Amino acid sequence: MFGRRGSAKRLHKARSPIENFFCKLKQFRAIATRYDKTARNFLAAIHLSAAIVWLN
């Protein structure tokens, strides 16, 4: 019983920063609505937004 609870805490601890990052990334309107028409431009917007989130 205790093994499962400890495992769940570890999974949550590992997953939480990733979920928080995507939440911050979706605050950029162009990313949330997929404003760019081409995949190349969308990927460039993701890279730029991720860099901004990472630097802050």
mmJSON file of the N, C-alpha and C atoms, coordinates in Angstrom:
{"data_MODEL":{"atom_site":{
"group_PDB":["ATOM","ATOM","ATOM","ATOM","ATOM","ATOM","ATOM","ATOM","ATOM","ATOM","ATOM","ATOM","ATOM","ATOM","ATOM","ATOM","ATOM","ATOM","ATOM","ATOM","ATOM","ATOM","ATOM","ATOM","ATOM","ATOM","ATOM","ATOM","ATOM","ATOM","ATOM","ATOM","ATOM","ATOM","ATOM","ATOM","ATOM","ATOM","ATOM","ATOM","ATOM","ATOM","ATOM","ATOM","ATOM","ATOM","ATOM","ATOM","ATOM","ATOM","ATOM","ATOM","ATOM","ATOM","ATOM","ATOM","ATOM","ATOM","ATOM","ATOM","ATOM","ATOM","ATOM","ATOM","ATOM","ATOM","ATOM","ATOM","ATOM","ATOM","ATOM","ATOM","ATOM","ATOM","ATOM","ATOM","ATOM","ATOM","ATOM","ATOM","ATOM","ATOM","ATOM","ATOM","ATOM","ATOM","ATOM","ATOM","ATOM","ATOM","ATOM","ATOM","ATOM","ATOM","ATOM","ATOM","ATOM","ATOM","ATOM","ATOM","ATOM","ATOM","ATOM","ATOM","ATOM","ATOM","ATOM","ATOM","ATOM","ATOM","ATOM","ATOM","ATOM","ATOM","ATOM","ATOM","ATOM","ATOM","ATOM","ATOM","ATOM","ATOM","ATOM","ATOM","ATOM","ATOM","ATOM","ATOM","ATOM","ATOM","ATOM","ATOM","ATOM","ATOM","ATOM","ATOM","ATOM","ATOM","ATOM","ATOM","ATOM","ATOM","ATOM","ATOM","ATOM","ATOM","ATOM","ATOM","ATOM","ATOM","ATOM","ATOM","ATOM","ATOM","ATOM","ATOM","ATOM","ATOM","ATOM","ATOM","ATOM","ATOM","ATOM","ATOM","ATOM","ATOM","ATOM","ATOM"],
"id":[1,2,3,4,5,6,7,8,9,10,11,12,13,14,15,16,17,18,19,20,21,22,23,24,25,26,27,28,29,30,31,32,33,34,35,36,37,38,39,40,41,42,43,44,45,46,47,48,49,50,51,52,53,54,55,56,57,58,59,60,61,62,63,64,65,66,67,68,69,70,71,72,73,74,75,76,77,78,79,80,81,82,83,84,85,86,87,88,89,90,91,92,93,94,95,96,97,98,99,100,101,102,103,104,105,106,107,108,109,110,111,112,113,114,115,116,117,118,119,120,121,122,123,124,125,126,127,128,129,130,131,132,133,134,135,136,137,138,139,140,141,142,143,144,145,146,147,148,149,150,151,152,153,154,155,156,157,158,159,160,161,162,163,164,165,166,167,168],
"type_symbol":["N","C","C","N","C","C","N","C","C","N","C","C","N","C","C","N","C","C","N","C","C","N","C","C","N","C","C","N","C","C","N","C","C","N","C","C","N","C","C","N","C","C","N","C","C","N","C","C","N","C","C","N","C","C","N","C","C","N","C","C","N","C","C","N","C","C","N","C","C","N","C","C","N","C","C","N","C","C","N","C","C","N","C","C","N","C","C","N","C","C","N","C","C","N","C","C","N","C","C","N","C","C","N","C","C","N","C","C","N","C","C","N","C","C","N","C","C","N","C","C","N","C","C","N","C","C","N","C","C","N","C","C","N","C","C","N","C","C","N","C","C","N","C","C","N","C","C","N","C","C","N","C","C","N","C","C","N","C","C","N","C","C","N","C","C","N","C","C"],
"label_atom_id":["N","CA","C","N","CA","C","N","CA","C","N","CA","C","N","CA","C","N","CA","C","N","CA","C","N","CA","C","N","CA","C","N","CA","C","N","CA","C","N","CA","C","N","CA","C","N","CA","C","N","CA","C","N","CA","C","N","CA","C","N","CA","C","N","CA","C","N","CA","C","N","CA","C","N","CA","C","N","CA","C","N","CA","C","N","CA","C","N","CA","C","N","CA","C","N","CA","C","N","CA","C","N","CA","C","N","CA","C","N","CA","C","N","CA","C","N","CA","C","N","CA","C","N","CA","C","N","CA","C","N","CA","C","N","CA","C","N","CA","C","N","CA","C","N","CA","C","N","CA","C","N","CA","C","N","CA","C","N","CA","C","N","CA","C","N","CA","C","N","CA","C","N","CA","C","N","CA","C","N","CA","C","N","CA","C","N","CA","C","N","CA","C","N","CA","C"],
"label_alt_id":[null,null,null,null,null,null,null,null,null,null,null,null,null,null,null,null,null,null,null,null,null,null,null,null,null,null,null,null,null,null,null,null,null,null,null,null,null,null,null,null,null,null,null,null,null,null,null,null,null,null,null,null,null,null,null,null,null,null,null,null,null,null,null,null,null,null,null,null,null,null,null,null,null,null,null,null,null,null,null,null,null,null,null,null,null,null,null,null,null,null,null,null,null,null,null,null,null,null,null,null,null,null,null,null,null,null,null,null,null,null,null,null,null,null,null,null,null,null,null,null,null,null,null,null,null,null,null,null,null,null,null,null,null,null,null,null,null,null,null,null,null,null,null,null,null,null,null,null,null,null,null,null,null,null,null,null,null,null,null,null,null,null,null,null,null,null,null,null],
"label_comp_id":["MET","MET","MET","PHE","PHE","PHE","GLY","GLY","GLY","ARG","ARG","ARG","ARG","ARG","ARG","GLY","GLY","GLY","SER","SER","SER","ALA","ALA","ALA","LYS","LYS","LYS","ARG","ARG","ARG","LEU","LEU","LEU","HIS","HIS","HIS","LYS","LYS","LYS","ALA","ALA","ALA","ARG","ARG","ARG","SER","SER","SER","PRO","PRO","PRO","ILE","ILE","ILE","GLU","GLU","GLU","ASN","ASN","ASN","PHE","PHE","PHE","PHE","PHE","PHE","CYS","CYS","CYS","LYS","LYS","LYS","LEU","LEU","LEU","LYS","LYS","LYS","GLN","GLN","GLN","PHE","PHE","PHE","ARG","ARG","ARG","ALA","ALA","ALA","ILE","ILE","ILE","ALA","ALA","ALA","THR","THR","THR","ARG","ARG","ARG","TYR","TYR","TYR","ASP","ASP","ASP","LYS","LYS","LYS","THR","THR","THR","ALA","ALA","ALA","ARG","ARG","ARG","ASN","ASN","ASN","PHE","PHE","PHE","LEU","LEU","LEU","ALA","ALA","ALA","ALA","ALA","ALA","ILE","ILE","ILE","HIS","HIS","HIS","LEU","LEU","LEU","SER","SER","SER","ALA","ALA","ALA","ALA","ALA","ALA","ILE","ILE","ILE","VAL","VAL","VAL","TRP","TRP","TRP","LEU","LEU","LEU","ASN","ASN","ASN"],
"label_asym_id":["A","A","A","A","A","A","A","A","A","A","A","A","A","A","A","A","A","A","A","A","A","A","A","A","A","A","A","A","A","A","A","A","A","A","A","A","A","A","A","A","A","A","A","A","A","A","A","A","A","A","A","A","A","A","A","A","A","A","A","A","A","A","A","A","A","A","A","A","A","A","A","A","A","A","A","A","A","A","A","A","A","A","A","A","A","A","A","A","A","A","A","A","A","A","A","A","A","A","A","A","A","A","A","A","A","A","A","A","A","A","A","A","A","A","A","A","A","A","A","A","A","A","A","A","A","A","A","A","A","A","A","A","A","A","A","A","A","A","A","A","A","A","A","A","A","A","A","A","A","A","A","A","A","A","A","A","A","A","A","A","A","A","A","A","A","A","A","A"],
"label_entity_id":["1","1","1","1","1","1","1","1","1","1","1","1","1","1","1","1","1","1","1","1","1","1","1","1","1","1","1","1","1","1","1","1","1","1","1","1","1","1","1","1","1","1","1","1","1","1","1","1","1","1","1","1","1","1","1","1","1","1","1","1","1","1","1","1","1","1","1","1","1","1","1","1","1","1","1","1","1","1","1","1","1","1","1","1","1","1","1","1","1","1","1","1","1","1","1","1","1","1","1","1","1","1","1","1","1","1","1","1","1","1","1","1","1","1","1","1","1","1","1","1","1","1","1","1","1","1","1","1","1","1","1","1","1","1","1","1","1","1","1","1","1","1","1","1","1","1","1","1","1","1","1","1","1","1","1","1","1","1","1","1","1","1","1","1","1","1","1","1"],
"label_seq_id":[1,1,1,2,2,2,3,3,3,4,4,4,5,5,5,6,6,6,7,7,7,8,8,8,9,9,9,10,10,10,11,11,11,12,12,12,13,13,13,14,14,14,15,15,15,16,16,16,17,17,17,18,18,18,19,19,19,20,20,20,21,21,21,22,22,22,23,23,23,24,24,24,25,25,25,26,26,26,27,27,27,28,28,28,29,29,29,30,30,30,31,31,31,32,32,32,33,33,33,34,34,34,35,35,35,36,36,36,37,37,37,38,38,38,39,39,39,40,40,40,41,41,41,42,42,42,43,43,43,44,44,44,45,45,45,46,46,46,47,47,47,48,48,48,49,49,49,50,50,50,51,51,51,52,52,52,53,53,53,54,54,54,55,55,55,56,56,56],
"pdbx_PDB_ins_code":[null,null,null,null,null,null,null,null,null,null,null,null,null,null,null,null,null,null,null,null,null,null,null,null,null,null,null,null,null,null,null,null,null,null,null,null,null,null,null,null,null,null,null,null,null,null,null,null,null,null,null,null,null,null,null,null,null,null,null,null,null,null,null,null,null,null,null,null,null,null,null,null,null,null,null,null,null,null,null,null,null,null,null,null,null,null,null,null,null,null,null,null,null,null,null,null,null,null,null,null,null,null,null,null,null,null,null,null,null,null,null,null,null,null,null,null,null,null,null,null,null,null,null,null,null,null,null,null,null,null,null,null,null,null,null,null,null,null,null,null,null,null,null,null,null,null,null,null,null,null,null,null,null,null,null,null,null,null,null,null,null,null,null,null,null,null,null,null],
"Cartn_x":[0.824,0.0,0.872,1.892,2.739,3.576,3.925,4.714,3.983,2.693,1.908,1.81,1.597,1.455,2.762,3.88,5.181,5.471,5.06,5.258,4.432,3.202,2.337,2.925,3.499,4.116,5.303,6.103,7.25,6.791,5.747,5.23,4.695,3.975,3.444,4.575,5.592,6.73,7.448,7.524,8.189,7.309,6.002,5.077,4.709,4.714,4.261,5.012,6.344,7.037,6.705,6.494,6.164,4.778,3.819,2.469,2.476,3.257,3.347,3.955,4.954,5.578,4.569,3.796,2.799,1.712,1.372,0.394,0.929,2.184,2.79,2.919,3.229,3.376,2.048,0.949,-0.363,-0.867,-0.177,-0.554,-0.246,0.609,0.884,-0.258,-0.944,-2.156,-1.887,-0.78,-0.479,-0.282,0.204,0.413,-0.915,-1.703,-2.959,-3.955,-3.93,-4.911,-4.319,-3.046,-2.319,-2.556,-2.154,-2.406,-1.638,-0.435,0.389,-0.167,-0.055,-0.627,0.295,1.578,2.501,3.11,3.45,4.053,5.402,6.137,7.451,7.312,6.363,6.167,5.636,4.759,4.228,5.344,6.226,7.346,8.294,8.5,9.351,8.717,7.399,6.702,6.815,6.732,6.895,8.305,9.308,10.699,10.898,10.371,10.509,9.783,8.569,7.794,8.451,8.959,9.622,10.883,11.605,12.794,12.42,11.339,10.892,10.47,9.716,9.301,10.517,11.472,12.656,13.502,13.608,14.427,13.783,12.478,11.8,11.823],
"Cartn_y":[-1.194,0.0,1.263,1.274,2.46,2.644,1.543,1.623,2.365,2.134,2.811,4.31,4.643,6.06,6.812,6.209,6.826,6.942,5.932,5.956,7.06,7.239,8.287,9.676,9.848,11.138,11.424,10.373,10.555,10.887,10.197,10.49,11.906,12.332,13.695,14.717,14.434,15.36,15.476,14.37,14.392,15.027,14.828,15.305,16.776,17.252,18.607,19.704,19.71,20.777,20.773,19.596,19.51,20.09,19.736,20.287,21.798,22.279,23.723,24.439,23.808,24.406,24.547,23.492,23.569,24.577,24.72,25.729,27.133,27.39,28.686,28.9,27.831,27.924,28.267,27.741,27.991,29.408,30.17,31.556,32.421,31.933,32.641,32.344,33.361,33.199,32.423,32.689,32.02,30.517,30.131,28.711,28.052,28.715,28.129,27.949,28.851,28.782,28.237,27.89,27.433,28.41,29.643,30.753,30.606,30.066,29.937,28.858,29.087,28.157,26.992,27.226,26.143,25.538,24.279,23.582,24.2,24.657,25.26,26.528,27.385,28.62,28.335,27.335,26.967,26.452,25.614,25.097,26.219,27.174,28.323,29.138,29.297,30.023,29.27,27.952,27.151,27.323,27.281,27.462,28.835,29.861,31.214,31.357,30.86,30.951,30.142,28.96,28.139,28.833,29.486,30.22,31.364,32.061,33.159,32.63,31.526,30.929,30.469,29.847,29.328,30.457,31.584,32.698,33.45,33.382,34.056,33.134],
"Cartn_z":[0.0,0.0,0.0,0.821,0.897,-0.355,-1.018,-2.24,-3.342,-3.468,-4.505,-4.237,-2.985,-2.639,-2.9,-2.55,-2.793,-4.276,-5.014,-6.461,-7.103,-6.634,-7.17,-6.896,-5.739,-5.416,-6.326,-6.594,-7.488,-8.902,-9.364,-10.703,-10.783,-9.758,-9.743,-9.727,-8.947,-8.858,-10.2,-10.934,-12.238,-13.307,-13.209,-14.228,-14.04,-12.83,-12.526,-13.287,-13.333,-14.077,-15.567,-16.125,-17.543,-17.799,-16.94,-17.073,-16.889,-15.936,-15.702,-16.909,-17.532,-18.712,-19.849,-20.106,-21.178,-20.861,-19.595,-19.197,-19.512,-19.197,-19.503,-21.003,-21.724,-23.175,-23.842,-23.316,-23.896,-23.633,-22.799,-22.565,-23.776,-24.657,-25.899,-26.869,-27.304,-28.118,-29.398,-30.057,-31.321,-31.126,-29.968,-29.699,-29.341,-28.521,-28.06,-29.203,-30.178,-31.263,-32.554,-32.544,-33.734,-34.878,-34.624,-35.545,-36.854,-36.816,-38.023,-38.939,-40.228,-41.203,-41.516,-41.517,-41.87,-40.605,-40.702,-39.567,-39.199,-40.197,-39.944,-39.103,-39.45,-38.689,-37.283,-37.173,-35.867,-34.965,-35.511,-34.729,-34.315,-35.193,-34.856,-33.723,-33.761,-32.691,-31.374,-31.422,-30.202,-29.643,-30.508,-30.045,-29.416,-30.055,-29.518,-28.178,-28.107,-26.871,-25.76,-26.084,-25.078,-24.55,-25.426,-24.985,-24.049,-24.36,-23.502,-22.13,-22.105,-20.837,-20.058,-20.739,-20.079,-19.481,-20.191,-19.705,-18.551,-18.47,-17.351,-16.196],
"occupancy":[1.0,1.0,1.0,1.0,1.0,1.0,1.0,1.0,1.0,1.0,1.0,1.0,1.0,1.0,1.0,1.0,1.0,1.0,1.0,1.0,1.0,1.0,1.0,1.0,1.0,1.0,1.0,1.0,1.0,1.0,1.0,1.0,1.0,1.0,1.0,1.0,1.0,1.0,1.0,1.0,1.0,1.0,1.0,1.0,1.0,1.0,1.0,1.0,1.0,1.0,1.0,1.0,1.0,1.0,1.0,1.0,1.0,1.0,1.0,1.0,1.0,1.0,1.0,1.0,1.0,1.0,1.0,1.0,1.0,1.0,1.0,1.0,1.0,1.0,1.0,1.0,1.0,1.0,1.0,1.0,1.0,1.0,1.0,1.0,1.0,1.0,1.0,1.0,1.0,1.0,1.0,1.0,1.0,1.0,1.0,1.0,1.0,1.0,1.0,1.0,1.0,1.0,1.0,1.0,1.0,1.0,1.0,1.0,1.0,1.0,1.0,1.0,1.0,1.0,1.0,1.0,1.0,1.0,1.0,1.0,1.0,1.0,1.0,1.0,1.0,1.0,1.0,1.0,1.0,1.0,1.0,1.0,1.0,1.0,1.0,1.0,1.0,1.0,1.0,1.0,1.0,1.0,1.0,1.0,1.0,1.0,1.0,1.0,1.0,1.0,1.0,1.0,1.0,1.0,1.0,1.0,1.0,1.0,1.0,1.0,1.0,1.0,1.0,1.0,1.0,1.0,1.0,1.0],
"B_iso_or_equiv":[0.0,0.0,0.0,0.0,0.0,0.0,0.0,0.0,0.0,0.0,0.0,0.0,0.0,0.0,0.0,0.0,0.0,0.0,0.0,0.0,0.0,0.0,0.0,0.0,0.0,0.0,0.0,0.0,0.0,0.0,0.0,0.0,0.0,0.0,0.0,0.0,0.0,0.0,0.0,0.0,0.0,0.0,0.0,0.0,0.0,0.0,0.0,0.0,0.0,0.0,0.0,0.0,0.0,0.0,0.0,0.0,0.0,0.0,0.0,0.0,0.0,0.0,0.0,0.0,0.0,0.0,0.0,0.0,0.0,0.0,0.0,0.0,0.0,0.0,0.0,0.0,0.0,0.0,0.0,0.0,0.0,0.0,0.0,0.0,0.0,0.0,0.0,0.0,0.0,0.0,0.0,0.0,0.0,0.0,0.0,0.0,0.0,0.0,0.0,0.0,0.0,0.0,0.0,0.0,0.0,0.0,0.0,0.0,0.0,0.0,0.0,0.0,0.0,0.0,0.0,0.0,0.0,0.0,0.0,0.0,0.0,0.0,0.0,0.0,0.0,0.0,0.0,0.0,0.0,0.0,0.0,0.0,0.0,0.0,0.0,0.0,0.0,0.0,0.0,0.0,0.0,0.0,0.0,0.0,0.0,0.0,0.0,0.0,0.0,0.0,0.0,0.0,0.0,0.0,0.0,0.0,0.0,0.0,0.0,0.0,0.0,0.0,0.0,0.0,0.0,0.0,0.0,0.0],
"pdbx_formal_charge":[null,null,null,null,null,null,null,null,null,null,null,null,null,null,null,null,null,null,null,null,null,null,null,null,null,null,null,null,null,null,null,null,null,null,null,null,null,null,null,null,null,null,null,null,null,null,null,null,null,null,null,null,null,null,null,null,null,null,null,null,null,null,null,null,null,null,null,null,null,null,null,null,null,null,null,null,null,null,null,null,null,null,null,null,null,null,null,null,null,null,null,null,null,null,null,null,null,null,null,null,null,null,null,null,null,null,null,null,null,null,null,null,null,null,null,null,null,null,null,null,null,null,null,null,null,null,null,null,null,null,null,null,null,null,null,null,null,null,null,null,null,null,null,null,null,null,null,null,null,null,null,null,null,null,null,null,null,null,null,null,null,null,null,null,null,null,null,null],
"auth_seq_id":[1,1,1,2,2,2,3,3,3,4,4,4,5,5,5,6,6,6,7,7,7,8,8,8,9,9,9,10,10,10,11,11,11,12,12,12,13,13,13,14,14,14,15,15,15,16,16,16,17,17,17,18,18,18,19,19,19,20,20,20,21,21,21,22,22,22,23,23,23,24,24,24,25,25,25,26,26,26,27,27,27,28,28,28,29,29,29,30,30,30,31,31,31,32,32,32,33,33,33,34,34,34,35,35,35,36,36,36,37,37,37,38,38,38,39,39,39,40,40,40,41,41,41,42,42,42,43,43,43,44,44,44,45,45,45,46,46,46,47,47,47,48,48,48,49,49,49,50,50,50,51,51,51,52,52,52,53,53,53,54,54,54,55,55,55,56,56,56],
"auth_comp_id":["MET","MET","MET","PHE","PHE","PHE","GLY","GLY","GLY","ARG","ARG","ARG","ARG","ARG","ARG","GLY","GLY","GLY","SER","SER","SER","ALA","ALA","ALA","LYS","LYS","LYS","ARG","ARG","ARG","LEU","LEU","LEU","HIS","HIS","HIS","LYS","LYS","LYS","ALA","ALA","ALA","ARG","ARG","ARG","SER","SER","SER","PRO","PRO","PRO","ILE","ILE","ILE","GLU","GLU","GLU","ASN","ASN","ASN","PHE","PHE","PHE","PHE","PHE","PHE","CYS","CYS","CYS","LYS","LYS","LYS","LEU","LEU","LEU","LYS","LYS","LYS","GLN","GLN","GLN","PHE","PHE","PHE","ARG","ARG","ARG","ALA","ALA","ALA","ILE","ILE","ILE","ALA","ALA","ALA","THR","THR","THR","ARG","ARG","ARG","TYR","TYR","TYR","ASP","ASP","ASP","LYS","LYS","LYS","THR","THR","THR","ALA","ALA","ALA","ARG","ARG","ARG","ASN","ASN","ASN","PHE","PHE","PHE","LEU","LEU","LEU","ALA","ALA","ALA","ALA","ALA","ALA","ILE","ILE","ILE","HIS","HIS","HIS","LEU","LEU","LEU","SER","SER","SER","ALA","ALA","ALA","ALA","ALA","ALA","ILE","ILE","ILE","VAL","VAL","VAL","TRP","TRP","TRP","LEU","LEU","LEU","ASN","ASN","ASN"],
"auth_asym_id":["A","A","A","A","A","A","A","A","A","A","A","A","A","A","A","A","A","A","A","A","A","A","A","A","A","A","A","A","A","A","A","A","A","A","A","A","A","A","A","A","A","A","A","A","A","A","A","A","A","A","A","A","A","A","A","A","A","A","A","A","A","A","A","A","A","A","A","A","A","A","A","A","A","A","A","A","A","A","A","A","A","A","A","A","A","A","A","A","A","A","A","A","A","A","A","A","A","A","A","A","A","A","A","A","A","A","A","A","A","A","A","A","A","A","A","A","A","A","A","A","A","A","A","A","A","A","A","A","A","A","A","A","A","A","A","A","A","A","A","A","A","A","A","A","A","A","A","A","A","A","A","A","A","A","A","A","A","A","A","A","A","A","A","A","A","A","A","A"],
"auth_atom_id":["N","CA","C","N","CA","C","N","CA","C","N","CA","C","N","CA","C","N","CA","C","N","CA","C","N","CA","C","N","CA","C","N","CA","C","N","CA","C","N","CA","C","N","CA","C","N","CA","C","N","CA","C","N","CA","C","N","CA","C","N","CA","C","N","CA","C","N","CA","C","N","CA","C","N","CA","C","N","CA","C","N","CA","C","N","CA","C","N","CA","C","N","CA","C","N","CA","C","N","CA","C","N","CA","C","N","CA","C","N","CA","C","N","CA","C","N","CA","C","N","CA","C","N","CA","C","N","CA","C","N","CA","C","N","CA","C","N","CA","C","N","CA","C","N","CA","C","N","CA","C","N","CA","C","N","CA","C","N","CA","C","N","CA","C","N","CA","C","N","CA","C","N","CA","C","N","CA","C","N","CA","C","N","CA","C","N","CA","C","N","CA","C","N","CA","C"],
"pdbx_PDB_model_num":[1,1,1,1,1,1,1,1,1,1,1,1,1,1,1,1,1,1,1,1,1,1,1,1,1,1,1,1,1,1,1,1,1,1,1,1,1,1,1,1,1,1,1,1,1,1,1,1,1,1,1,1,1,1,1,1,1,1,1,1,1,1,1,1,1,1,1,1,1,1,1,1,1,1,1,1,1,1,1,1,1,1,1,1,1,1,1,1,1,1,1,1,1,1,1,1,1,1,1,1,1,1,1,1,1,1,1,1,1,1,1,1,1,1,1,1,1,1,1,1,1,1,1,1,1,1,1,1,1,1,1,1,1,1,1,1,1,1,1,1,1,1,1,1,1,1,1,1,1,1,1,1,1,1,1,1,1,1,1,1,1,1,1,1,1,1,1,1]
}}}
